[in-house]
Amino acid sequence: RLELIIESAPPRGGAPEVRPTVPPSDVTPGELLAGSEVFLTVPRTDRRLTTEGNGYMHAHWDHRGLWQRFVVEEVTPRVGSDGTILSGDEILLRAWTGGYVGHQGGTVAARDRDHFG
């Protein structure tokens, strides 16, 4: 079992943060939204999950850069959803490579969405 802390990622290069069509005043601090960029930290080591260019993933570094960012995507948005992710919602995490986080045979990697079946 892997326990992770989800941190909100600041906007890149001064660009506006990627958000769904919800006015910022309606977003409660701490909410997780589809389209949000996040970092995933392993509390035991305080290192962030990192995706390398070949899809290999590890938690060896404490950096907060492009390779550590993940975009939250809803698998099947709820009818009438405002983009808020609720407990029990199924999500995908997209890495900077365009690959999605998944596991197969005990290995975690960022691969094409269909790779993991």
CSV table of C-alpha atoms in Angstrom, one decimal:
chain,number,residue,atom,x,y,z
A,1,ARG,CA,0.0,0.0,0.0
A,2,LEU,CA,1.4,3.4,-1.0
A,3,GLU,CA,0.2,6.5,0.9
A,4,LEU,CA,0.5,9.7,-1.0
A,5,ILE,CA,0.0,13.4,-0.1
A,6,ILE,CA,-1.7,15.5,-2.9
A,7,GLU,CA,-0.3,19.0,-3.2
A,8,SER,CA,-1.8,21.6,-5.5
A,9,ALA,CA,0.7,22.7,-8.2
A,10,PRO,CA,1.2,26.5,-8.7
A,11,PRO,CA,0.7,27.9,-12.2
A,12,ARG,CA,3.5,27.4,-14.7
A,13,GLY,CA,5.4,30.4,-15.9
A,14,GLY,CA,2.8,32.8,-14.6
A,15,ALA,CA,0.1,31.3,-16.8
A,16,PRO,CA,-3.4,30.9,-15.3
A,17,GLU,CA,-3.9,27.6,-13.4
A,18,VAL,CA,-5.8,25.0,-15.4
A,19,ARG,CA,-9.3,24.8,-14.0
A,20,PRO,CA,-12.7,23.6,-15.2
A,21,THR,CA,-15.4,26.2,-16.0
A,22,VAL,CA,-16.1,26.8,-12.3
A,23,PRO,CA,-15.6,30.4,-11.2
A,24,PRO,CA,-12.6,30.6,-8.7
A,25,SER,CA,-14.9,32.1,-6.0
A,26,ASP,CA,-16.9,28.8,-6.0
A,27,VAL,CA,-13.8,26.6,-5.4
A,28,THR,CA,-13.2,25.7,-1.8
A,29,PRO,CA,-9.5,25.5,-0.7
A,30,GLY,CA,-8.5,21.8,-0.6
A,31,GLU,CA,-11.0,20.7,-3.3
A,32,LEU,CA,-9.6,18.5,-6.0
A,33,LEU,CA,-10.9,19.5,-9.4
A,34,ALA,CA,-10.7,17.8,-12.8
A,35,GLY,CA,-8.0,19.6,-14.7
A,36,SER,CA,-6.1,20.5,-11.5
A,37,GLU,CA,-2.3,20.0,-11.6
A,38,VAL,CA,-1.0,18.2,-8.5
A,39,PHE,CA,2.2,16.8,-7.0
A,40,LEU,CA,2.2,13.5,-5.2
A,41,THR,CA,4.4,13.1,-2.2
A,42,VAL,CA,5.4,10.0,-0.3
A,43,PRO,CA,5.1,11.0,3.4
A,44,ARG,CA,7.6,8.5,4.7
A,45,THR,CA,10.4,9.9,2.5
A,46,ASP,CA,9.0,13.4,1.6
A,47,ARG,CA,10.0,12.7,-2.0
A,48,ARG,CA,7.7,13.4,-5.0
A,49,LEU,CA,6.5,10.9,-7.6
A,50,THR,CA,8.5,11.6,-10.8
A,51,THR,CA,7.9,10.6,-14.4
A,52,GLU,CA,10.9,10.3,-16.7
A,53,GLY,CA,10.7,10.7,-20.4
A,54,ASN,CA,10.5,6.9,-21.0
A,55,GLY,CA,7.5,6.6,-18.6
A,56,TYR,CA,9.6,5.2,-15.8
A,57,MET,CA,8.3,6.5,-12.4
A,58,HIS,CA,10.1,6.8,-9.1
A,59,ALA,CA,10.0,8.8,-5.9
A,60,HIS,CA,13.8,9.6,-5.5
A,61,TRP,CA,13.6,13.4,-5.7
A,62,ASP,CA,12.0,16.2,-3.7
A,63,HIS,CA,11.7,18.5,-6.8
A,64,ARG,CA,8.5,20.4,-7.7
A,65,GLY,CA,8.9,20.7,-11.5
A,66,LEU,CA,7.4,19.6,-14.7
A,67,TRP,CA,8.4,15.9,-14.2
A,68,GLN,CA,6.6,15.8,-10.9
A,69,ARG,CA,3.3,17.4,-12.1
A,70,PHE,CA,0.2,15.3,-12.8
A,71,VAL,CA,-3.1,16.5,-14.3
A,72,VAL,CA,-6.2,15.0,-12.7
A,73,GLU,CA,-8.8,13.7,-15.2
A,74,GLU,CA,-12.2,12.2,-14.5
A,75,VAL,CA,-12.8,8.8,-16.1
A,76,THR,CA,-16.5,9.3,-16.4
A,77,PRO,CA,-17.7,12.8,-15.2
A,78,ARG,CA,-20.9,12.7,-13.1
A,79,VAL,CA,-24.0,14.2,-14.7
A,80,GLY,CA,-24.2,17.9,-13.7
A,81,SER,CA,-20.7,17.7,-12.2
A,82,ASP,CA,-18.8,21.0,-11.8
A,83,GLY,CA,-15.5,19.2,-12.0
A,84,THR,CA,-15.1,18.6,-8.3
A,85,ILE,CA,-13.6,15.2,-7.6
A,86,LEU,CA,-15.5,13.4,-4.8
A,87,SER,CA,-14.6,10.4,-2.7
A,88,GLY,CA,-15.3,7.3,-4.8
A,89,ASP,CA,-14.9,9.1,-8.2
A,90,GLU,CA,-12.6,7.2,-10.6
A,91,ILE,CA,-9.7,9.4,-11.8
A,92,LEU,CA,-6.7,9.2,-14.1
A,93,LEU,CA,-3.4,11.0,-13.5
A,94,ARG,CA,-1.8,12.3,-16.7
A,95,ALA,CA,2.0,12.9,-16.6
A,96,TRP,CA,3.9,15.5,-18.5
A,97,THR,CA,4.7,12.8,-21.1
A,98,GLY,CA,1.0,12.4,-22.0
A,99,GLY,CA,1.1,8.9,-20.4
A,100,TYR,CA,-1.3,7.9,-17.6
A,101,VAL,CA,-0.2,6.5,-14.2
A,102,GLY,CA,-0.9,2.8,-14.0
A,103,HIS,CA,0.6,-0.5,-12.8
A,104,GLN,CA,1.2,-3.9,-14.3
A,105,GLY,CA,3.2,-6.8,-12.8
A,106,GLY,CA,4.2,-4.8,-9.7
A,107,THR,CA,5.7,-1.9,-11.8
A,108,VAL,CA,4.2,1.6,-11.8
A,109,ALA,CA,4.7,3.6,-15.0
A,110,ALA,CA,3.1,6.4,-17.1
A,111,ARG,CA,1.9,4.8,-20.3
A,112,ASP,CA,-0.7,5.2,-23.0
A,113,ARG,CA,-4.2,5.1,-21.6
A,114,ASP,CA,-5.0,1.7,-23.2
A,115,HIS,CA,-1.7,0.0,-22.1
A,116,PHE,CA,-2.9,-1.2,-18.8
A,117,GLY,CA,-6.2,-2.6,-20.1
